[in-house]
Structures are given as structure tokens and as C-alpha cells.
mmCIF file of C-alpha atoms and ligand atoms in Angstrom:
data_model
loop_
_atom_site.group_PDB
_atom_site.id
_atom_site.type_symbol
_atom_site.label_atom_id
_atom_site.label_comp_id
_atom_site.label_asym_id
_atom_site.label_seq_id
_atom_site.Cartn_x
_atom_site.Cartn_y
_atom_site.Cartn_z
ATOM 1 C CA UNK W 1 77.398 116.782 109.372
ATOM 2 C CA UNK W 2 77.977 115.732 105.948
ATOM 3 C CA UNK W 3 79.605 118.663 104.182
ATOM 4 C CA UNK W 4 81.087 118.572 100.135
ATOM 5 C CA UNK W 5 82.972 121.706 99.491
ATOM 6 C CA UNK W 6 82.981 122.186 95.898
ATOM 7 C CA UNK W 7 85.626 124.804 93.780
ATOM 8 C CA UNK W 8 88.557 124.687 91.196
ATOM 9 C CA UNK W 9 92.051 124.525 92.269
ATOM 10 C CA UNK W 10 92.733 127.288 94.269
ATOM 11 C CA UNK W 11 89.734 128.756 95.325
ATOM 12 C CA UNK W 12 90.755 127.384 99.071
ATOM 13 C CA UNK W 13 88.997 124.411 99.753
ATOM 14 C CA UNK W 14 91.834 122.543 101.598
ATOM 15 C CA UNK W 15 92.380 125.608 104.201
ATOM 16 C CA UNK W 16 88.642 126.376 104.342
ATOM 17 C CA UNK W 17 88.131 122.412 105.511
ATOM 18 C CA UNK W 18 90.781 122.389 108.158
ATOM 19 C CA UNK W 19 88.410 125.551 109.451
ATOM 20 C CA UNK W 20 85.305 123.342 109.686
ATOM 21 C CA UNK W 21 87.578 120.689 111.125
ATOM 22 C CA UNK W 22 88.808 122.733 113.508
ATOM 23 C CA UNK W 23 84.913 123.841 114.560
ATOM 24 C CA UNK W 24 83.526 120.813 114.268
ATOM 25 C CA UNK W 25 85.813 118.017 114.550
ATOM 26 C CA UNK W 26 84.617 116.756 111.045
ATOM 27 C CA UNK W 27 87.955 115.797 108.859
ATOM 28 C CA UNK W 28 88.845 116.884 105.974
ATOM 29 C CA UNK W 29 88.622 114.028 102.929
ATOM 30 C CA UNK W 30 90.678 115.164 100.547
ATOM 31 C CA UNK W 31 90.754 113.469 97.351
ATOM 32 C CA UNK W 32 93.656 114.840 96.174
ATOM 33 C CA UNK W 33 95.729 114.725 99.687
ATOM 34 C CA UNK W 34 95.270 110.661 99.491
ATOM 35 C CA UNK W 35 96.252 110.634 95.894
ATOM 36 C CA UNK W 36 99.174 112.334 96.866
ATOM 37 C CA UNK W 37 100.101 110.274 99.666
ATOM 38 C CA UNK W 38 99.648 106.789 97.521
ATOM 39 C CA UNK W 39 102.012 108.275 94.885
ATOM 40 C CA UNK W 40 104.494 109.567 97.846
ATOM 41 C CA UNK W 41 104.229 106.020 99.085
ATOM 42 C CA UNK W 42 104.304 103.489 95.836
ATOM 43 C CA UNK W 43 101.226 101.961 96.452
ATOM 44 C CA UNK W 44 99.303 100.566 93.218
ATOM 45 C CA UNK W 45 96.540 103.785 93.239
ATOM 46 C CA UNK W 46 99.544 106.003 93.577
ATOM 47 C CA UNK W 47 101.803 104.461 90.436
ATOM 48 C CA UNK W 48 98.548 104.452 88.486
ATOM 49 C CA UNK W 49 97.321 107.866 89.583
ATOM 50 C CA UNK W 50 100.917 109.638 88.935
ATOM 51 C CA UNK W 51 100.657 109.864 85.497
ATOM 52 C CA UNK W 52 96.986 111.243 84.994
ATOM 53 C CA UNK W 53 97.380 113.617 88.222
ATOM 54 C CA UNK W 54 100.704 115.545 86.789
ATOM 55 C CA UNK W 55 98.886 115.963 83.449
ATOM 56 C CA UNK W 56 95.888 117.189 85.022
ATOM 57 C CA UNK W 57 93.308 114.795 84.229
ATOM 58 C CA UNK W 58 90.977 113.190 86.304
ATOM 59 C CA UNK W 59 91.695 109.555 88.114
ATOM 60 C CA UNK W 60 89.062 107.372 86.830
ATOM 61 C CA UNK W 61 85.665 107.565 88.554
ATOM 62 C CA UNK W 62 85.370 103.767 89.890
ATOM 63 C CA UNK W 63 88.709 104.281 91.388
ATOM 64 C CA UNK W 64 88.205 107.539 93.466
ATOM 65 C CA UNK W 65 84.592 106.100 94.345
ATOM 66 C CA UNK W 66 86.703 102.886 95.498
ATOM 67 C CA UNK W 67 88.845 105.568 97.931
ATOM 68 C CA UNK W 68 86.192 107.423 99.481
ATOM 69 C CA UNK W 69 83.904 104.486 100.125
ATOM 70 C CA UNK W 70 86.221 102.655 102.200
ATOM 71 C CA UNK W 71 87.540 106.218 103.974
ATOM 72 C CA UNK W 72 83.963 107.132 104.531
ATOM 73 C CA UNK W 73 83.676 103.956 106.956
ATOM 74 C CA UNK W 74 86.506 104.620 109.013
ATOM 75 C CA UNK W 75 85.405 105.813 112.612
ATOM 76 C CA UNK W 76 86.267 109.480 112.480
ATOM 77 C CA UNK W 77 83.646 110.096 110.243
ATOM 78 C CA UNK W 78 80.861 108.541 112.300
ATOM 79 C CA UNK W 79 79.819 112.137 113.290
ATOM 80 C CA UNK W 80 80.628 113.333 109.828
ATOM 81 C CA UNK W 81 83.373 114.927 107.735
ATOM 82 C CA UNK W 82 84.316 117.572 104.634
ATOM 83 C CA UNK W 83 84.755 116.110 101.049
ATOM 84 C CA UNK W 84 87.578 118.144 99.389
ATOM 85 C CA UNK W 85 87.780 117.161 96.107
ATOM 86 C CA UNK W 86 85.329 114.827 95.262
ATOM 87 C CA UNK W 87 83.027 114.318 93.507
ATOM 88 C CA UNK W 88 84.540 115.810 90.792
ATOM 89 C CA UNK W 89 81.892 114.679 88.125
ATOM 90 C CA UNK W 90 78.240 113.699 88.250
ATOM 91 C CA UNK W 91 79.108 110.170 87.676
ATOM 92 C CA UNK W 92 81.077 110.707 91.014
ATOM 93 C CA UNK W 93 78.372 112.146 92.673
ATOM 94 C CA UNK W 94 75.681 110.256 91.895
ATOM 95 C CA UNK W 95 77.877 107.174 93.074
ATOM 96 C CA UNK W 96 78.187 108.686 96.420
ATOM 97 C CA UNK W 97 74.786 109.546 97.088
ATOM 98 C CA UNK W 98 74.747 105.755 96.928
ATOM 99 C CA UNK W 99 77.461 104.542 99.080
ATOM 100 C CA UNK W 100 76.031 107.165 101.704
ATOM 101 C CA UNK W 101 72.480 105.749 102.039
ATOM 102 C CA UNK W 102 74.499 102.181 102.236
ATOM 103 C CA UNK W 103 76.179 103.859 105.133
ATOM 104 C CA UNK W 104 73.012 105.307 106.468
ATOM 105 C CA UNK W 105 74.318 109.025 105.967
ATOM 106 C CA UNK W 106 73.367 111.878 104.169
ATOM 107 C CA UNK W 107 74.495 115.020 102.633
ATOM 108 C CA UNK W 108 73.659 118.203 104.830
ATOM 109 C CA UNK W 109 75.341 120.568 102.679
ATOM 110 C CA UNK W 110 77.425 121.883 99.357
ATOM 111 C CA UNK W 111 79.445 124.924 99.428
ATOM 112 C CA UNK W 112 80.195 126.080 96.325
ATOM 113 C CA UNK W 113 83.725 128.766 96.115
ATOM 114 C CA UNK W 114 83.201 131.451 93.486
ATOM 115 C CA UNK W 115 86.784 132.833 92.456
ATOM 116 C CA UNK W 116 87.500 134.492 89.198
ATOM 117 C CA UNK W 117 89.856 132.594 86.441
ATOM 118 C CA UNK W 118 92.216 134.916 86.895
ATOM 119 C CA UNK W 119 92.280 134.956 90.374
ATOM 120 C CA UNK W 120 92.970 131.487 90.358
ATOM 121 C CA UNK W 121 96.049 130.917 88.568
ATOM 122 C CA UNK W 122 97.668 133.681 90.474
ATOM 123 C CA UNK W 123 97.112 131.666 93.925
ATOM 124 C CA UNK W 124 98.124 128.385 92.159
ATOM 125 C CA UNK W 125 101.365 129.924 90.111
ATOM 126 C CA UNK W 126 102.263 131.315 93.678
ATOM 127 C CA UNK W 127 101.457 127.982 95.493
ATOM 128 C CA UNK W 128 105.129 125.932 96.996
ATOM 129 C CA UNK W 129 104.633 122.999 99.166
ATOM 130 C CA UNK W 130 106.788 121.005 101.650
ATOM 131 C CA UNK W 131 107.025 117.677 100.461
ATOM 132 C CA UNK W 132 108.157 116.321 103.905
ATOM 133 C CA UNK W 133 105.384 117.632 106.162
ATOM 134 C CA UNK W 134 102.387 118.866 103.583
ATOM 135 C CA UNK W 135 102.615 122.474 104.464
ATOM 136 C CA UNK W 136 101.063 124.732 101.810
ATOM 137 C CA UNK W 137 102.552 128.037 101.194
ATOM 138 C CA UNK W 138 101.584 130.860 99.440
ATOM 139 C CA UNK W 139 104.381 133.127 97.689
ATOM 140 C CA UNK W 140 102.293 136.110 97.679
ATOM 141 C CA UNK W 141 99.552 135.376 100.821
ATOM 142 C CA UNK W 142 101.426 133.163 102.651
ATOM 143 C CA UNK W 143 105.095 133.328 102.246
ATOM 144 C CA UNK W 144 107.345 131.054 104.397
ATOM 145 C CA UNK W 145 109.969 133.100 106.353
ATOM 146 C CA UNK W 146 112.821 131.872 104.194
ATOM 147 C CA UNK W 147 112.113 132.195 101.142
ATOM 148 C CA UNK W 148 111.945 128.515 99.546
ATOM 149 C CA UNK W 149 111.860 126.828 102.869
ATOM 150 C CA UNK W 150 109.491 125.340 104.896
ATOM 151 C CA UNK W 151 108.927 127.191 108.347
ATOM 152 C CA UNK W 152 107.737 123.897 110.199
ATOM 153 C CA UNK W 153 110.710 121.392 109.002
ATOM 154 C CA UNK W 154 113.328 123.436 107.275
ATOM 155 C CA UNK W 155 112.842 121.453 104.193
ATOM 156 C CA UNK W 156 112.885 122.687 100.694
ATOM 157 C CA UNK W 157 109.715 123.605 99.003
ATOM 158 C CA UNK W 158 108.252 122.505 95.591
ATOM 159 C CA UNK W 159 105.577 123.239 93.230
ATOM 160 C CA UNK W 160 103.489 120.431 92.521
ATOM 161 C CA UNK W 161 103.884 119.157 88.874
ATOM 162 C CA UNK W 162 100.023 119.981 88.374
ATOM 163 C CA UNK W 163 100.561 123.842 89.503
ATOM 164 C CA UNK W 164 102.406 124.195 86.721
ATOM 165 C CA UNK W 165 101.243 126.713 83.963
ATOM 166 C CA UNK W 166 100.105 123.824 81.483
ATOM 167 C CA UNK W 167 98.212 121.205 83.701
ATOM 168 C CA UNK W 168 96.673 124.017 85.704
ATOM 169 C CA UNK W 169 95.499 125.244 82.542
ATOM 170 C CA UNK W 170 94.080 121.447 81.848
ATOM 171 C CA UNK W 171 92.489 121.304 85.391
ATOM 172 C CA UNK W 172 90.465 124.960 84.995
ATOM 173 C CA UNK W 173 89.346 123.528 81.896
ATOM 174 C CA UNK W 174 88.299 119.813 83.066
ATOM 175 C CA UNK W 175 86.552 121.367 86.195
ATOM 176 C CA UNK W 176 84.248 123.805 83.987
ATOM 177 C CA UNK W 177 83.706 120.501 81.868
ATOM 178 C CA UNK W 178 83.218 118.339 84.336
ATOM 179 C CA UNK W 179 82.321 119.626 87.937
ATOM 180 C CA UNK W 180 81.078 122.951 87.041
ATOM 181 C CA UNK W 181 77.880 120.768 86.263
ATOM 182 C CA UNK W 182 77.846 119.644 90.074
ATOM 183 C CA UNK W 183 76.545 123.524 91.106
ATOM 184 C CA UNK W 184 73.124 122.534 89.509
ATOM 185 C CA UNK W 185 73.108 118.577 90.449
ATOM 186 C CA UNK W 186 73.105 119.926 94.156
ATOM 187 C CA UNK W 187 70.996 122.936 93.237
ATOM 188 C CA UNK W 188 67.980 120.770 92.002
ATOM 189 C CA UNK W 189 68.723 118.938 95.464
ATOM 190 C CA UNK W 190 68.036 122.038 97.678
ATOM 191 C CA UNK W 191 71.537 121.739 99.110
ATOM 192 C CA UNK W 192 73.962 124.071 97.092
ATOM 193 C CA UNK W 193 75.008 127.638 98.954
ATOM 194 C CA UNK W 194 77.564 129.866 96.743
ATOM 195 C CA UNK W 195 79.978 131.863 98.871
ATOM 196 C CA UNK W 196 82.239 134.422 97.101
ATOM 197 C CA UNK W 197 86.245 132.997 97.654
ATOM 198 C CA UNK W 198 87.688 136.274 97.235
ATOM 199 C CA UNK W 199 89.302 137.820 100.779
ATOM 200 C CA UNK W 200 90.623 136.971 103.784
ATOM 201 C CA UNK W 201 89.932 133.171 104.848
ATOM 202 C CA UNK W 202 88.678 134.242 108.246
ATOM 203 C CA UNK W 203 85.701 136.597 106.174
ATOM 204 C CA UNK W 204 85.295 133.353 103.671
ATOM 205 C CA UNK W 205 84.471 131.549 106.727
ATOM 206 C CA UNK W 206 81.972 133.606 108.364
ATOM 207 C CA UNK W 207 80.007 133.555 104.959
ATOM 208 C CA UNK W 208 80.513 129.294 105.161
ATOM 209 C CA UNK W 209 79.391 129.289 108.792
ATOM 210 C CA UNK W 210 76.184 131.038 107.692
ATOM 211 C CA UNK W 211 75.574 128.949 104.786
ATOM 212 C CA UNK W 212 75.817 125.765 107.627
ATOM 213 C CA UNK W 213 73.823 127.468 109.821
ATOM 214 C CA UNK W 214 70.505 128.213 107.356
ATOM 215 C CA UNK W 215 67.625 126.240 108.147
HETATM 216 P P1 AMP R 1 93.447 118.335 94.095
HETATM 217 O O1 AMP R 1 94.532 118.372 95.103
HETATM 218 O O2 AMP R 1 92.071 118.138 94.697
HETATM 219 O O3 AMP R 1 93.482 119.491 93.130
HETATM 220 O O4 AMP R 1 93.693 117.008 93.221
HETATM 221 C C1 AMP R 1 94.890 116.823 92.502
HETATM 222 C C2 AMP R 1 94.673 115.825 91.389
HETATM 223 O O5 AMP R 1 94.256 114.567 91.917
HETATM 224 C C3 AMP R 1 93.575 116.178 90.380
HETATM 225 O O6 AMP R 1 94.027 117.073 89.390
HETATM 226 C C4 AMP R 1 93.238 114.806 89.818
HETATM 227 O O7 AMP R 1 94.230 114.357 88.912
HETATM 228 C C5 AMP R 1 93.314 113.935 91.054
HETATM 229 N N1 AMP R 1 92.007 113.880 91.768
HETATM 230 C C6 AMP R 1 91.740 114.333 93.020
HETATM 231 N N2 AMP R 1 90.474 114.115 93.344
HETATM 232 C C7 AMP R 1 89.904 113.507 92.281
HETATM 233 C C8 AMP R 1 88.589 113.041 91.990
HETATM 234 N N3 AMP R 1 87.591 113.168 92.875
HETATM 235 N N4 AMP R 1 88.373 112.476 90.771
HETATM 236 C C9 AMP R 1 89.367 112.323 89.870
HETATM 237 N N5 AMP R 1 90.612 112.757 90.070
HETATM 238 C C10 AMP R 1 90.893 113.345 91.270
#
């Protein structure tokens, strides 16, 4: 199963894929994740994508459609996987629906997370991370047990450059420019379900699993 889980920053995507993982054995593509790991590492996508990703902005399309192409081939996706993260725009998405009918895939489904703007920047102002092991925290949700420390590693946390007040403000803005439009390219497709992204993630998933589970 083919699923794209589509939302702005914050609205849960990344812990809402490790769910489906975790039901379905289906990973999680995250766009973002892989961006984050070529940066972490020095690679050539990472020292080009640094710049754009702490303003922000979005990492060219032929570039991310470059990434996902060659991750969509590698064997743990033969029975499927989550894209978190992309596409991001319609030239994005209309690009994939290409490279999956080269792979002889398809798309079974788009989940769309509704969370208020205001909503939003309180989960992503409150968001630290561990920079050694990936774990996501959540000031307010999801606090680590010392405050500023990773519960896993001991490690210190960070925010991410692009949590910060002014790019998140730049990303809100680029994704009702830009991937907002995505709700009715997979609309007109039959393949779009909306699911509210306000409450617990354990009631955000039952809603998912029913969305998966409509004929
Ligand atoms: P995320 O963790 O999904 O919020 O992604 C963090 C940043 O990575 C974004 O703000 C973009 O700069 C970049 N990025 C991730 N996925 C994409 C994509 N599909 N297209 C363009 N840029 C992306």
C-alpha cells in the first residue's frame, strides 16, 4: 500500500507514519528526514539543501523527485511505504505519478491532516530534537524527563533552525501556496480522505485506519 500523508509542519505526519509503519510494515519516506541526514552528513544534496531548508523554502522539485525515485526502488518498499513530505507541489506530484507507473505501483491513498494555524505554531515553537539519535520531543505534549535532554541518549536537544518563529512563518505560508493545492489534485483523483489532526495520536489514528480501510 501506497500511502502520501499530506499536512503542514506540525500537524503530525512523521509520528502518524511510524503508526502505519508499525501496522503495516510500510516505511516511512520522509522527505525532510533524508534532507536532514545529507546536511548532517556533507553530502552534495545536503550542502545545497542547507541553505533553502533553514530559510524555509522549498528544495527544488527535480532534486527531491531525484531522492524519492531512487528511495522508492529500494526493496523495503516492494510491499509499499508512507510519503512524508512529498510531494510538496503539483509539479512534485504529477512527477511521481510518473516514476510510480515506471515502477509498476500506484497510489492507494492521501490523507490529508486538518490542524488550525494556530494550533500549529504552538506544536512547532514547542518542538526540541536530539540531534544524535532523531528523537522528537514535544515541550508541552511530549516533554523529555530532563528538561533539555534527550531521554534515549542523554544528549542535548535543539530546535531545528526552520522551527524557528520566522521560517516557520515562511513554511505555513509556502505550504498554503504551494501544497494546499495538492487536497484537490488528489480530490479530482478519488483518493483524498481529510482527518481532523487535533487530539490524541492514538484517536488521529483510528480516524486514518478508517480512511485506509474504505472501499
Ligand atoms: P519537513 O521535515 O518535511 O518539514 O521538511 C523540512 C524542509 O526540508 C522543508 O522546509 C524544505 O526546505 C525541505 N523539504 C522537505 N521535503 C521537501 C519536498 N518534498 N520538496 C521541497 N523541499 C522539501
Amino acid at each position: 500500500m501506497n500511502i502520501i500523508l499530506l499536512g503542514p509542519p506540525g500537524a503530525g505526519k512523521g509520528t502518524q507514519a511510524k503508526n502505519l509503519f508499525a501496522d503495516y510494515q510500510i516505511p516511512q519516506i520522509s522527505t525532510g528526514d533524508m534532507l536532514r541526514e545529507a546536511v548532517r552528513r556533507g553530502t552534495a544534496l545536503g550542502k545545497k539543501a542547507k541553505p533553502i531548508m533553514d530559510q524555509g523554502r522549498l528544495i527544488p522539485d527535480d532534486l527531491m523527485v531525484g531522492v524519492v525515485e531512487e528511495r522508492l526502488q529500494q526493496p523495503d518498499c516492494a510491499n509499499g511505504c508512507v510519503l512524508d513530505g512529498f510531494p510538496r507541489t503539483i509539479g512534485q506530484a504529477e512527477a511521481l505519478e510518473s516514476v510510480l507507473s515506471k515502477l509498476k505501483k500506484r497510489l492507494d491513498a492521501v490523507i490529508s491532516l486538518e490542524v488550525p494555524e494556530e494550533k500549529l505554531i504552538e506544536r512547532i515553537s514547542g518542538r526540541r530534537n536530539c540531534p544524535n539519535d532523531g528523537t522528537v520531543y514535544q515541550v508541552y505534549q511530549n516533554p523529555p524527563k530532563r528538561a533539555g535532554f534527550c531521554d534515549k541518549c542523554g544528549g542535548g536537544l535543539v530546535q531545528r533552525e526552520d522551527d524557528k518563529e520566522q521560517a516557520v512563518k515562511e513554511r505555513l505560508k509556502i505550504y498554503s501556496a504551494e501544497t494546499a493545492p495538492l487536497k484537490s489534485y488528489y480530490s479530482k483523483r478519488g483518493l483524498l480522505t481529510s482527518v481532523s489532526g487535533v487530539g490524541t495520536p492514538a484517536g488521529i489514528y483510528v480516524e486514518i485506519k478508517k480512511a485506509l480501510s474504505k472501499p
